[in-house]
Every structure is written in structure tokens, then in C-alpha cells.
Coordinates of C-alpha atoms in Angstrom, one line a residue:
X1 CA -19.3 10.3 -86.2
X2 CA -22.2 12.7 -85.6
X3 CA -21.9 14.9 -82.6
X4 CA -24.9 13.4 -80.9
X5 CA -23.7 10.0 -81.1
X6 CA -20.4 11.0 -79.3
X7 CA -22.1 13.1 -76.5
X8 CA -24.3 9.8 -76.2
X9 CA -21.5 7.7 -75.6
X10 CA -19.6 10.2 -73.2
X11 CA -22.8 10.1 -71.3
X12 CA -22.9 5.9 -71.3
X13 CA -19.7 6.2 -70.3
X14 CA -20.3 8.2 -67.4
X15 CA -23.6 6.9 -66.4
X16 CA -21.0 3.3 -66.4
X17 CA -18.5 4.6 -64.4
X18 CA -20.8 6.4 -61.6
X19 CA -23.0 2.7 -61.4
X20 CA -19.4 1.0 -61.3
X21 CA -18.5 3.7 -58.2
X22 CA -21.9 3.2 -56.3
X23 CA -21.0 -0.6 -56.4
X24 CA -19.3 -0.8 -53.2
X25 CA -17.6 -4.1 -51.8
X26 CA -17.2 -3.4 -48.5
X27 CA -19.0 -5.1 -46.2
X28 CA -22.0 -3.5 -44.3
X29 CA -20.5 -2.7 -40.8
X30 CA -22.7 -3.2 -37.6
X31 CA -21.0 -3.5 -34.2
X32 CA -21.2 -6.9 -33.0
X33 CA -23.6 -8.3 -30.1
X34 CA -21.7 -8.5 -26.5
X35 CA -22.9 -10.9 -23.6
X36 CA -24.9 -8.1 -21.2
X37 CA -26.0 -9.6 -17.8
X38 CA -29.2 -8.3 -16.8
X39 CA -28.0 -7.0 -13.2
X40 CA -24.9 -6.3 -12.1
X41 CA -24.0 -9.0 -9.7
X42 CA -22.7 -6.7 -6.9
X43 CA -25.2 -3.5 -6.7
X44 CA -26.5 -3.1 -3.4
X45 CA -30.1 -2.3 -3.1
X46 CA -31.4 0.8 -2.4
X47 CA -32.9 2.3 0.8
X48 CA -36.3 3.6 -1.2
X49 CA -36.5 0.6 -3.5
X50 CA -35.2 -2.8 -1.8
X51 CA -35.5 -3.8 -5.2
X52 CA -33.8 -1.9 -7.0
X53 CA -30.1 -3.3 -7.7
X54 CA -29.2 -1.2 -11.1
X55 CA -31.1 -2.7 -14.5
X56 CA -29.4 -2.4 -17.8
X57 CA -30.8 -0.3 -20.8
X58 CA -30.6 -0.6 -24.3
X59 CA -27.2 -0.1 -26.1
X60 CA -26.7 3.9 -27.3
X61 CA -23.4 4.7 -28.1
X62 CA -22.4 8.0 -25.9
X63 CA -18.7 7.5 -25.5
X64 CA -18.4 11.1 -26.6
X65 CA -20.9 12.8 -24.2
X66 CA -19.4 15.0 -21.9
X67 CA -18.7 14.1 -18.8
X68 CA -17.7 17.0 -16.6
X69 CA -15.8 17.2 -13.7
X70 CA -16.7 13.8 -11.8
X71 CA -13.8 14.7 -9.2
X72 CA -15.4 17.6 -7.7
X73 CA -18.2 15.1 -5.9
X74 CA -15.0 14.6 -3.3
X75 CA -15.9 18.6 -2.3
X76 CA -12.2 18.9 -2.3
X77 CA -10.6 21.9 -3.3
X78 CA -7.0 20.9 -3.6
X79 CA -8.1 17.9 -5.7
X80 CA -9.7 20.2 -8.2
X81 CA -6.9 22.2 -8.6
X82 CA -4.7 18.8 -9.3
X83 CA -6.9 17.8 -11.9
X84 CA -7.0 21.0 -13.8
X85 CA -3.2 21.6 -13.5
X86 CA -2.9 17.6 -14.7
X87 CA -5.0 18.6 -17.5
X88 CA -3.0 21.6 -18.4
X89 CA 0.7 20.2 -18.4
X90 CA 0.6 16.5 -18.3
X91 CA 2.8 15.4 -21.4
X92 CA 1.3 11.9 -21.8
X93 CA -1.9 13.7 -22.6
X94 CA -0.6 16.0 -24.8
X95 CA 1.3 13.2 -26.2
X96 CA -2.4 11.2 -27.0
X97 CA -3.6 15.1 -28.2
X98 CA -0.8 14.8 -31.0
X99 CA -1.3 11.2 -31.8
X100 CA -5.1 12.0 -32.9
X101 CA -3.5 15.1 -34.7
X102 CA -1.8 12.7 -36.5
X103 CA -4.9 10.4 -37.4
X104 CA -6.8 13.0 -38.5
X105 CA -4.1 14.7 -41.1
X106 CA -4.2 11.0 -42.4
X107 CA -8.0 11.2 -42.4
X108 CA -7.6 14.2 -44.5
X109 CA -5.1 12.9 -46.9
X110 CA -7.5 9.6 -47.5
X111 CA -10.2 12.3 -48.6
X112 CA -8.0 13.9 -50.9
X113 CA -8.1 10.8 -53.0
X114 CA -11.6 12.0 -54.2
X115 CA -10.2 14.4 -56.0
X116 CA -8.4 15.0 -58.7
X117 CA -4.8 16.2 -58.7
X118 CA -3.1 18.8 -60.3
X119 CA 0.8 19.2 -61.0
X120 CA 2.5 22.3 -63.3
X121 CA 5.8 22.2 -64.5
X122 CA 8.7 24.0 -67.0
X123 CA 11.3 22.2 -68.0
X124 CA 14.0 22.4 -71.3
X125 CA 15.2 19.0 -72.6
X126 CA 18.2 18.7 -74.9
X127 CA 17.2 15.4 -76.9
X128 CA 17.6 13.6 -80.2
X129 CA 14.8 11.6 -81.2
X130 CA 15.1 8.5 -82.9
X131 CA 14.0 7.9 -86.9
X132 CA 11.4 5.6 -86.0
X133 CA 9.6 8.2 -83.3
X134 CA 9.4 10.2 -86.6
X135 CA 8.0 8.0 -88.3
X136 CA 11.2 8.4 -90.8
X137 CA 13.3 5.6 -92.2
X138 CA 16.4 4.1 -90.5
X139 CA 19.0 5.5 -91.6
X140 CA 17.4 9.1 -91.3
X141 CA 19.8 11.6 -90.1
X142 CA 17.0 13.0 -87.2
X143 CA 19.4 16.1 -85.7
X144 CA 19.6 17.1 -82.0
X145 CA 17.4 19.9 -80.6
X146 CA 16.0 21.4 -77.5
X147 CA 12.5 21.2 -76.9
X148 CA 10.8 23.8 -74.3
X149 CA 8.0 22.7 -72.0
X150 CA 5.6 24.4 -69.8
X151 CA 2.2 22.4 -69.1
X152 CA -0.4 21.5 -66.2
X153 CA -1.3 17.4 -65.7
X154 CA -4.0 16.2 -64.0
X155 CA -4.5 12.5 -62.2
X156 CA -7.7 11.0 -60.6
X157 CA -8.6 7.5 -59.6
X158 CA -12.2 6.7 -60.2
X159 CA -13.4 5.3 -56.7
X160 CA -14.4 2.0 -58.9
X161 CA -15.9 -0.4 -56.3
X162 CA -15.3 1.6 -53.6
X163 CA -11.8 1.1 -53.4
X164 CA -10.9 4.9 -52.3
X165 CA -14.5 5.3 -50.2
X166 CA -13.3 2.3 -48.4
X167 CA -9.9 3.8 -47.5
X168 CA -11.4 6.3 -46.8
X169 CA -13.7 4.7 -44.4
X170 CA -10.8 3.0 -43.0
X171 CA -8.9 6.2 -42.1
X172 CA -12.0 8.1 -40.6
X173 CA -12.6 4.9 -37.6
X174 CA -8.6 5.4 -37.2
X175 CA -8.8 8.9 -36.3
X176 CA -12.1 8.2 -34.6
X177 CA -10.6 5.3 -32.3
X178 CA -7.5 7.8 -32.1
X179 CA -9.7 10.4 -30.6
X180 CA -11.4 7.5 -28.1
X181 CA -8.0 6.6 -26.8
X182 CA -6.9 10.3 -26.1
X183 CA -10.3 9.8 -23.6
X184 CA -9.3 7.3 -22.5
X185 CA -5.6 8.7 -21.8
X186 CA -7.7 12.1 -20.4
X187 CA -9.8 9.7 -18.1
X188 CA -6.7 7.5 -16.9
X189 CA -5.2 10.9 -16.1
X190 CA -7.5 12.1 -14.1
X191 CA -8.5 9.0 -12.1
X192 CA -4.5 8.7 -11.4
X193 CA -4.3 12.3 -10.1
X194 CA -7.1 11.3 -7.8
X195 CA -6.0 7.8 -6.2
X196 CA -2.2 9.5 -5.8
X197 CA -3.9 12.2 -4.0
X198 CA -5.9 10.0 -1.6
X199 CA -2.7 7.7 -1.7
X200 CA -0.4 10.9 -0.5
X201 CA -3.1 11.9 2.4
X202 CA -3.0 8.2 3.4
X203 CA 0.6 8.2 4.3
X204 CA 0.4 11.4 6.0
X205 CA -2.0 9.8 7.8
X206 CA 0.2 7.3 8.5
X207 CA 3.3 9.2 8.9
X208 CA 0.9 11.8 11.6
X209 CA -0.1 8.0 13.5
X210 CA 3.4 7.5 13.7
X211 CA 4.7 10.5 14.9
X212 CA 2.2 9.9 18.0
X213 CA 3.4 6.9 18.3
X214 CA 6.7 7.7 19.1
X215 CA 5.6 11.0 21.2
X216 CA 4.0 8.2 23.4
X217 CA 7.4 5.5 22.9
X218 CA 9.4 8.7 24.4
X219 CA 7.1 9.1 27.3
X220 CA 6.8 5.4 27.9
X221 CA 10.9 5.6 27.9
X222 CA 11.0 8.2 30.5
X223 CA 8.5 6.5 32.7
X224 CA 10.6 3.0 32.5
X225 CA 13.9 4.6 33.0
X226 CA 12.2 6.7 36.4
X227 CA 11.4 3.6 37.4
X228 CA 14.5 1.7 37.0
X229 CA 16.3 4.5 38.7
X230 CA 14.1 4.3 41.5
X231 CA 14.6 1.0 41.7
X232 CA 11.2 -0.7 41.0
X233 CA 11.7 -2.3 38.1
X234 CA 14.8 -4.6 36.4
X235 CA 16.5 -3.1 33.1
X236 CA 15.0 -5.3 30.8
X237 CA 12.0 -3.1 30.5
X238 CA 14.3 -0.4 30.0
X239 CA 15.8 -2.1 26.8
X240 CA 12.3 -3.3 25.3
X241 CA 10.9 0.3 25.8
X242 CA 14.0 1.6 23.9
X243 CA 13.6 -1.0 21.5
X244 CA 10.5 -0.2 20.8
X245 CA 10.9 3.5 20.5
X246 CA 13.9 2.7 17.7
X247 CA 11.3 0.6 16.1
X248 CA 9.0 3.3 15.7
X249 CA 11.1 5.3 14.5
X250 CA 12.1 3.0 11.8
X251 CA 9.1 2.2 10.9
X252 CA 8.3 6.3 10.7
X253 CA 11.2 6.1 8.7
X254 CA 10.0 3.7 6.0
X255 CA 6.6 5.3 5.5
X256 CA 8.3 9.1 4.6
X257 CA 10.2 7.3 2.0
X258 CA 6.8 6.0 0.8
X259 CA 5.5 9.0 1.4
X260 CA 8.0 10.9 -1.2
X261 CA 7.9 8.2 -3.9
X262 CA 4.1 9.0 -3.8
X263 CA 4.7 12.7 -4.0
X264 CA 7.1 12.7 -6.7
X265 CA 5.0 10.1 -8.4
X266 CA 2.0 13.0 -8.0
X267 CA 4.7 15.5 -9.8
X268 CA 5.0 13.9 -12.8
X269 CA 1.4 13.2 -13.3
X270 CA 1.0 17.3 -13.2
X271 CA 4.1 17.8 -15.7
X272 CA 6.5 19.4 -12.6
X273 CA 9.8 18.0 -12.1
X274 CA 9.9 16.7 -8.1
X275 CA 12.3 19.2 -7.1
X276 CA 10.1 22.0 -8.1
X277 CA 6.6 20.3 -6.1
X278 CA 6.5 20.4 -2.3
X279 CA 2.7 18.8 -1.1
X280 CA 1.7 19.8 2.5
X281 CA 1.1 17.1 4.8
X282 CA -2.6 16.4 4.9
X283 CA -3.7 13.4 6.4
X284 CA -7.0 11.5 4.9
X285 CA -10.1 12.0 6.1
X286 CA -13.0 9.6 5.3
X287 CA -14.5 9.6 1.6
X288 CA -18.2 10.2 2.1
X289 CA -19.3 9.9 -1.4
X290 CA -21.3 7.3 -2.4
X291 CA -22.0 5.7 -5.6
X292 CA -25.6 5.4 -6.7
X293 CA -27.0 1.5 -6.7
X294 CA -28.8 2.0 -9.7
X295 CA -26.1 2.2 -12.6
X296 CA -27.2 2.0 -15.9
X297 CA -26.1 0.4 -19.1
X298 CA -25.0 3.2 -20.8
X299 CA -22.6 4.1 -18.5
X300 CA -20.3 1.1 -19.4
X301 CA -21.3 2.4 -23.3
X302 CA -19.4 5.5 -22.1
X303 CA -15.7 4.1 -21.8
X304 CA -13.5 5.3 -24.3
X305 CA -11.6 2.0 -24.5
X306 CA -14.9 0.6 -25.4
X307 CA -15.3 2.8 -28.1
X308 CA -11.9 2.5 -29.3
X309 CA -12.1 -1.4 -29.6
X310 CA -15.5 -0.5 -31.6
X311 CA -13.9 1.6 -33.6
X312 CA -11.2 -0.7 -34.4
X313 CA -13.5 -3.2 -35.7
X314 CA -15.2 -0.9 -37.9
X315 CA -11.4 0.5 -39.4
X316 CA -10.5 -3.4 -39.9
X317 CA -14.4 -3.7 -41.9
X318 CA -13.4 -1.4 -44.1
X319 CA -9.9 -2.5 -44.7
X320 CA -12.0 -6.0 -45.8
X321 CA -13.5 -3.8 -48.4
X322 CA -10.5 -2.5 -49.7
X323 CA -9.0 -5.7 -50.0
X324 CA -12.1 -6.8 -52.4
X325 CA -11.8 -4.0 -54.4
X326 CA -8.1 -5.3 -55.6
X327 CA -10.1 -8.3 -57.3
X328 CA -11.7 -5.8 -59.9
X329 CA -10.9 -3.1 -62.6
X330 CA -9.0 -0.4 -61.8
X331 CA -9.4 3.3 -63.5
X332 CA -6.9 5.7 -63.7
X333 CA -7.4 8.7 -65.4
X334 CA -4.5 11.2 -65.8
X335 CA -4.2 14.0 -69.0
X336 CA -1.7 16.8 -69.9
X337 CA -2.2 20.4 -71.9
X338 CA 0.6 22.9 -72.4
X339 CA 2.9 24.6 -74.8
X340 CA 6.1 22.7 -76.5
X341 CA 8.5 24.9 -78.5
X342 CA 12.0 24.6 -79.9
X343 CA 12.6 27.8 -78.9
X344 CA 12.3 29.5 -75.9
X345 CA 10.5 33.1 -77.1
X346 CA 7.3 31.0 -79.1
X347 CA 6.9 28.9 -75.8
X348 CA 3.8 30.0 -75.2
X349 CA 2.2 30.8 -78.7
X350 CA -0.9 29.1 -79.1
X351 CA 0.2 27.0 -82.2
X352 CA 2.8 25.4 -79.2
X353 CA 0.1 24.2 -77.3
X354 CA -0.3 20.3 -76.6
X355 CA -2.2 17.5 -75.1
X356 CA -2.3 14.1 -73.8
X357 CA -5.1 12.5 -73.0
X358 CA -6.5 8.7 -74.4
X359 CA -6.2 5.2 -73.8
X360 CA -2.4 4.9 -74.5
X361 CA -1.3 7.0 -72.0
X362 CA -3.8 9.2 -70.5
X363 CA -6.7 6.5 -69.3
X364 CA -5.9 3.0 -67.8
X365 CA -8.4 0.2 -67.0
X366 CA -6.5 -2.1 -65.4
X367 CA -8.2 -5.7 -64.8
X368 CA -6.1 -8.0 -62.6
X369 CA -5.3 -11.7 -63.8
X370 CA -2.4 -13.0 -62.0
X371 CA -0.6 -12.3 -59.0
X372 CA 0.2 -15.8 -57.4
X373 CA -2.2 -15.3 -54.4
X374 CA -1.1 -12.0 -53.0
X375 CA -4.6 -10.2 -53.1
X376 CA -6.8 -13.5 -51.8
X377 CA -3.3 -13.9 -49.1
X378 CA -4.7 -9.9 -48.4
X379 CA -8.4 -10.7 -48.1
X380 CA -7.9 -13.3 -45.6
X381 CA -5.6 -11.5 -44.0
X382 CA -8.0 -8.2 -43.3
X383 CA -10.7 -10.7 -42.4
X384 CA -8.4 -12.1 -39.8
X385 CA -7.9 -8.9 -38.3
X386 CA -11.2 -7.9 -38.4
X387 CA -12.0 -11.3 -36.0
X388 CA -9.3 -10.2 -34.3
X389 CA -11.1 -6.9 -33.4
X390 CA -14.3 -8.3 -32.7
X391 CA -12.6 -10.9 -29.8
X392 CA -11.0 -7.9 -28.5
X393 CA -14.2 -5.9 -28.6
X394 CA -15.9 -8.7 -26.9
X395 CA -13.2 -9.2 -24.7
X396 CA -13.0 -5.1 -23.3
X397 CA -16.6 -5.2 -22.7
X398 CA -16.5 -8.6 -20.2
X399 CA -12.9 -6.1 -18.4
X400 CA -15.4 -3.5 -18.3
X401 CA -18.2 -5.6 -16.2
X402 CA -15.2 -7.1 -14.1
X403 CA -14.2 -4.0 -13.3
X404 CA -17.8 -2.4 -12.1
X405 CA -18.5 -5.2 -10.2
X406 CA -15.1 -5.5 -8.3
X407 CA -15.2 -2.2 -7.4
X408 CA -18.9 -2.5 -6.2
X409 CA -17.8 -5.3 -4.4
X410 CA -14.7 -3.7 -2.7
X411 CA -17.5 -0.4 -1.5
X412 CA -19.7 -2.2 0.3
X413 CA -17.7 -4.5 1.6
X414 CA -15.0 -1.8 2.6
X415 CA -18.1 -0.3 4.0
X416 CA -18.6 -3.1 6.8
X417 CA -14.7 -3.7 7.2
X418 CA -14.2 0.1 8.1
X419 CA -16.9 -0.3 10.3
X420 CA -15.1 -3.9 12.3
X421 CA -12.1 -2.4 11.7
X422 CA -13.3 0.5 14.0
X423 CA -14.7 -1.8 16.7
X424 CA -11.0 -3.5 16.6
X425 CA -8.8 -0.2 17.2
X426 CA -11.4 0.8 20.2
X427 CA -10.9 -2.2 21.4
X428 CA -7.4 -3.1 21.4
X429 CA -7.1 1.5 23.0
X430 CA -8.9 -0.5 25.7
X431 CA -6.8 -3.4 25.9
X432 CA -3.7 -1.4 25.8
X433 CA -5.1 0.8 29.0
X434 CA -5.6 -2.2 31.2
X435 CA -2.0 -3.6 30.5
X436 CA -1.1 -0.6 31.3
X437 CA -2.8 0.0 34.4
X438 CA -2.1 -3.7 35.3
X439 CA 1.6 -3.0 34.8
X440 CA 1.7 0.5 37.0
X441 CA 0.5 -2.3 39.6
X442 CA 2.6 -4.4 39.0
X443 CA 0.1 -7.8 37.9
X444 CA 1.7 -8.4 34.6
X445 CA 5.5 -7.4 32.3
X446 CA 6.0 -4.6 30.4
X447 CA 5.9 -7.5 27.9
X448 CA 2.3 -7.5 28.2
X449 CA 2.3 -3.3 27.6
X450 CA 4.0 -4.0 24.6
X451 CA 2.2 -6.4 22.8
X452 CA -0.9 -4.5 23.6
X453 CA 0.6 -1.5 22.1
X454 CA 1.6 -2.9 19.4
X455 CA -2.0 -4.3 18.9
X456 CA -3.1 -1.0 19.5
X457 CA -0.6 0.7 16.2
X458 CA -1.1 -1.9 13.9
X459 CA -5.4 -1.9 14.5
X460 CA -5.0 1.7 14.0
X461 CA -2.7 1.6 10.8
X462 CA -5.2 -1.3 9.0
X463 CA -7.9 1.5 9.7
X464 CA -5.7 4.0 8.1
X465 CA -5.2 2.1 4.9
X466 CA -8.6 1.0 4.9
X467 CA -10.0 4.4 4.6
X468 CA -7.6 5.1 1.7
X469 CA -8.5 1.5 -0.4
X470 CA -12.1 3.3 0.2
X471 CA -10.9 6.4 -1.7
X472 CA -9.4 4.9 -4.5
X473 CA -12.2 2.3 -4.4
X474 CA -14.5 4.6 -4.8
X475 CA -12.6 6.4 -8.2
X476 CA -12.0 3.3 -9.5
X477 CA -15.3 2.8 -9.9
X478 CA -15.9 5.9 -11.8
X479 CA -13.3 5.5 -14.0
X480 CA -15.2 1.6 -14.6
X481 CA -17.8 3.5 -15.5
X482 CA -16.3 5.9 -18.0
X483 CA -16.5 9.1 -16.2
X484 CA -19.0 11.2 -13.7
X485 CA -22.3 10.6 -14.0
X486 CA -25.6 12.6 -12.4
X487 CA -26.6 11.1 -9.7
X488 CA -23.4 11.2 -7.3
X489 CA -23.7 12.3 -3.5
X490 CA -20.7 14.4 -2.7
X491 CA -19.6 15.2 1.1
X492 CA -22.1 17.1 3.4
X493 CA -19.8 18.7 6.2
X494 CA -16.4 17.7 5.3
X495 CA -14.0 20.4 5.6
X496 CA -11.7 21.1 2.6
X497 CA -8.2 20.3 3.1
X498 CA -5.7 23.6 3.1
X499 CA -4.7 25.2 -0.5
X500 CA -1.8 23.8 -2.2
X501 CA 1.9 24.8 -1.5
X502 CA 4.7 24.5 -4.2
X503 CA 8.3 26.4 -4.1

């Protein structure tokens, strides 16, 4: 055959297999349409526009833009050295950190089936050949010998139908969604670090309410018992004022156990064992940040669970892909050269030199016929999980608008409750002064001074744990909406809280 006709037909060949490799099967991946409401239901309008209740913009992916260091809005010092110590030593974290080092060597090793591979090897084999490999008669005596063998093989899959650009595909959204869900662990972190904080300065508020509570119980006690001795009174109040000092107490008590479950809870969270983290009592003073009315859409495009369900989908697309491709040819090409010697000195002389390359056993085109099912069983079975993913998809994004809005809803409204709540504890201070007046007077029972005081704790304590559902309230909603954003008004005039102490 002239040389010109075989360079044609190595070229045909080649210009065949490249057309065969462009002729992907997997589908063309766009992210589905979600159901986006054109306001959030909740936003508050805003004091320069009335109008104004937060409008949604066009969908751009940003789940990867940075978002800084939302907590420092709270002007809190101590809080800003939780969250960088939480960053630094938490071991879930660093768990998610391995977890996309994992996804990406996988990423890698999808790639590498773009190239060819390459294997080397010596080995001696002590065989006997039979006649017929000889091409000798039967009964042939063929005698025993020891072949030497160094040589270099090579394998490489032609990415036919875009069966290894599909895998590959596949692997790259796994590592990406990996890589979304280590935000998302980074982001969880950090918005858990900030609601145990508040949580912890809430029961030292509590715990600080409590402690002059029973200052007051004492002096109430020693006021009674004067009383009694003097005569004046029966000792009936005596044993309700010492029952309610012992009840105070209790109750002081059962909030330092809460207290310590919430500090060692704050321990783990920064990777210290509890033994080795002491926080100082600091109780809660009101949140003063407030969240913007006006919250876009593509702060909800910003969560990283968001993108991860996103980036499922596209993973399961190209797994769709790769199950097509298993309904066409398949081309393996693999090849050998070395040296083959019966003798271990003329190993390497060029006339021991062999190859292996050609249809028989270098080159296979495989075309599937029959497999009772598997590969359509396979098909159907990435399409199913690709529906799968889009529900989910679907299904995180309506989570992510329940969430905004609930927290929205809990602000504003925790905003007018504080505010009642307040008008309550002055008022049931003022109640508790006239029973008491009224009972130095002897117009009503130190049953009256009781309930009145009692009114006067528990007003106070629903206060307390108001101001603390506004703190976590308040990060909940930034972790709803994927992180910090610009346009947050941190604290004017709050002092920071003292410096943390750990032994």
C-alpha cells in the first residue's frame, strides 16, 4: 500500500475518532427555575422610603463571594475573638476542610482519565510453550526455557461520546458542592459561636436577676422575723418569706446549671475541652443592630446550602451523561515495546526488542449488544436522581424564604414585645411597692407582697429572655441570608463586654 494512502487513512481515522469525542451525550445542564416571590412578606418599610419593603433582583450566582466578618456589626470584642478562635480549632470544620480534600483528589483522578497511562516492568518467566503457539505440529517436542522481559505499556480510553468528559464533569460539581458545604459548615459555625454567646450572657443575666432576688428574699426575711419577734405579725409570714427565699435560691440553682451546659456547649464549638474554658460572667445587654429593610435577591443566592443543592443537580446531569455513553462504542487503546531475550546479558540488544500494538490485542472497539437491561436499569436510575436533586433544589430554596421571613417576623415583632414587655416590669416594680407599703400598714397579707413579687421576677426574667431571643434573632437572620452583607448598622455607644478569661 503506498505510503500516502496509509497516512490518509491514519488521518480518517483520527479525524473519526476526534468527531466521535466532540459527540457528547450528556445533557445540556442549566439550573432549574425556583418559585421567587416578588417581596418578602415580612420586610418592614423604611423610614426614608415608606415604600420600600426589600425587591428581589435577578438570579447571579455569588455563593462564593466573600463575606467577611458579619459578627463584628455586634461591636463586640469578646465575640470577635470567639469567632476567630472557632475558626482556628473547631474540628467539625476542619473535618468539612478534609472532606473537600477528599473531593477534589477525586476530581483530580477523574482528569487523569484524559490521559494516557504508562506502566514499566522486568520480569523472567520460566515457561514451555505449546506446539501449536509455534506454529509446529502436535507431537513437536517444544523444550522449556526462560524468557527475559523488560518493556514500557501504555493504555488510554478515547473519551468516545463523552463518556470520560462526563465523569469528569461529574467529579468537578462533587468537589464543587463539597467545597459549598464546608461554607456552609464555616457559616453554621460561626452563627453557633454567636447565638451561644448571646445565649451564655442571657443566663448571666439571669443568674445576676437572681442573685438580687434573693439579696432582697434575705432582707425581706429579716424584716418578717423583726416583726414576729416584736410581736406584730403571726409566723405564717415568717414561713412564706422563708419559703420564698429557698425558692429563689432553687430557682438560682437551676439557671447555673443552665448556665454551665451553655458554657461547656461554647467549649466545644472553639475545640477546648470544658475543663480547660472558664467564661466570665457577663450579663446581656440589648442588641442594637438592625437589619436593613431592603434585602435583595442575591443575598438568598449567597447560601452555601443553596449552592450545594445546585451543585448536586449539575453532578447528577452529568452522571445522566455517563449513563448514555454505556449505550455506544467503547475504545480502548493500549500497546507495549521492549526487549525479550532468552538470556539475561542480550536483554537489551536491539534485535530483542518487541511490540504489541493492533486489533487483537492492542486496540478494542467494543459495541454493546446485550446486557439484560442493566445500562437502560442505569439511565433511569441517574435520571431519577437527577429529579431527585432538582425537588431538593426547589425545596432548599422555599427553607431559605421560610427562614428570612421568620426571622424578619420574630425582629420586628420582638421589637414591640421588648418594648410591652418593658411597660409590664415597670409596672408590676410599681405594683410590688404598693403591696408593700400597704403591708408595712398593715391593709393587706404578706400574701399580697408575695404575689406582687413574684410578678415583679417573672416580668423581669421574660424581659431577660426576650432580649436574648432578639440576639439570636437577629444572627439568625444573617446566617438566612448566607452571611454579612453591606449595609448593617452596628452599635453606636455600647460598651464592649470585658476580655476573655480561660485557665
Amino acid at each position: 500500500m503506498p505510503a500516502g494512502w496509509r497516512m490518509a487513512r491514519v488521518a480518517a481515522s483520527v479525524a473519526l475518532f476526534a468527531w466521535l469525542a466532540a459527540c457528547s451525550v450528556e445533557p445540556t445542564y442549566k439550573a432549574p427555575d425556583a418559585a421567587v416571590p416578588a417581596a418578602y412578606k415580612e420586610a418592614q418599610p423604611t423610614a426614608n422610603d415608606p415604600h420600600d419593603v426589600g425587591s428581589w433582583a435577578t438570579a447571579q450566582p455569588a455563593d462564593d463571594a466573600h463575606r467577611g466578618q458579619w459578627w463584628t456589626v455586634f461591636g463586640d470584642a469578646t465575640l470577635n475573638q470567639l469567632e476567630d478562635q472557632a475558626l482556628a480549632a473547631n474540628q467539625d470544620l476542619k473535618a468539612a476542610a478534609a472532606r473537600v480534600q477528599q473531593a477534589r483528589a477525586v476530581t483530580q483522578a477523574a482528569r487523569a482519565s484524559w490521559f494516557p497511562s504508562l506502566d514499566a516492568g522486568f520480569s523472567p518467566t520460566y515457561e514451555r510453550p505449546s506446539p501449536a503457539s509455534q506454529y509446529l505440529p502436535q507431537d513437536t517436542h517444544v523444550p522449556t526455557q526462560t524468557l527475559w522481559r523488560a518493556q514500557a505499556s501504555a493504555s488510554y480510553e478515547a473519551d468516545l461520546f463523552g463518556r470520560v468528559s462526563s465523569n469528569v464533569n461529574a467529579a468537578r460539581a462533587d468537589a464543587q458542592q463539597s467545597e459549598a458545604l464546608f461554607r456552609s459548615v464555616q457559616l453554621a459555625l460561626q452563627a453557633d459561636v454567636a447565638q451561644n454567646y448571646f445565649q451564655l450572657r442571657q443566663f448571666d443575666s439571669d443568674v445576676d436577676l437572681y442573685r438580687r432576688t434573693v439579696t432582697l428574699r434575705e432582707d425581706a426575711l429579716k424584716l418578717v422575723d423583726r416583726r414576729f419577734k416584736e410581736g406584730d405579725i403571726s409566723e405564717l409570714d415568717v414561713a412564706q418569706a422563708r419559703n420564698e427565699l429557698a425558692s429563689a435560691r432553687a430557682d438560682a440553682v437551676g439557671v447555673a446549671r443552665q448556665r454551665a451546659a451553655s458554657e461547656h456547649s461554647l467549649a466545644i464549638l472553639l475545640g477546648e475541652a470544658p475543663a480547660d474554658f472558664t467564661f466570665p460572667e457577663t450579663p446581656l445587654a440589648p442588641v442594637l443592630v438592625r437589619v436593613p429593610a431592603g434585602l435583595p435577591s442575591t443575598l438568598l443566592e449567597r447560601r452555601p446550602d443553596i449552592a450545594a443543592a445546585e451543585r448536586a443537580m449539575a453532578a447528577a446531569n452529568a452522571r445522566v451523561g455517563l449513563a448514555k455513553s454505556a449505550f455506544f462504542p467503547k475504545l480502548d487503546i493500549t500497546g507495549a515495546f521492549g526487549y525479550e531475550s532468552a538470556s539475561l546479558g542480550d536483554l537489551f540488544m536491539w534485535s530483542s526488542r518487541a511490540f504489541l500494538l493492533g486489533p487483537l490485542a492492542g486496540t478494542a472497539l467494543t459495541v454493546p449488544l446485550f446486557d439484560g437491561g442493566r445500562r437502560k436499569a442505569n439511565l433511569a436510575q441517574a435520571r431519577g436522581k437527577y429529579d431527585e436533586d432538582v425537588a431538593q433544589y426547589r425545596q432548599q430554596v422555599l427553607v431559605a424564604f421560610r427562614e428570612v421571613e421568620d426571622n424578619l417576623s420574630d425582629l420586628h415583632l420582638l421589637d414591640d414585645q421588648i418594648r410591652e414587655q418593658g411597660d409590664a416590669v415597670t409596672a408590676s416594680q410599681r405594683s410590688a411597692h404598693l403591696s408593700r407599703t400597704q403591708y408595712d400598714e398593715g391593709e393587706v397579707s404578706y400574701l399580697n407582697v408575695i404575689d406582687s413579687e413574684r410578678s415583679v421576677l417573672v416580668a423581669q426574667l421574660q424581659a431577660s429572655h426576650l432580649q436574648g431571643s432578639q440576639a439570636v434573632a437577629t444572627v439568625n437572620l444573617i446566617r438566612a441570608l448566607g452571611g454579612g452583607w453591606g449595609d448593617a448598622k452596628p452599635a453606636d455607644g455600647a460598651p464592649p463586654p470585658a476580655p476573655l478569661a480561660a485557665r
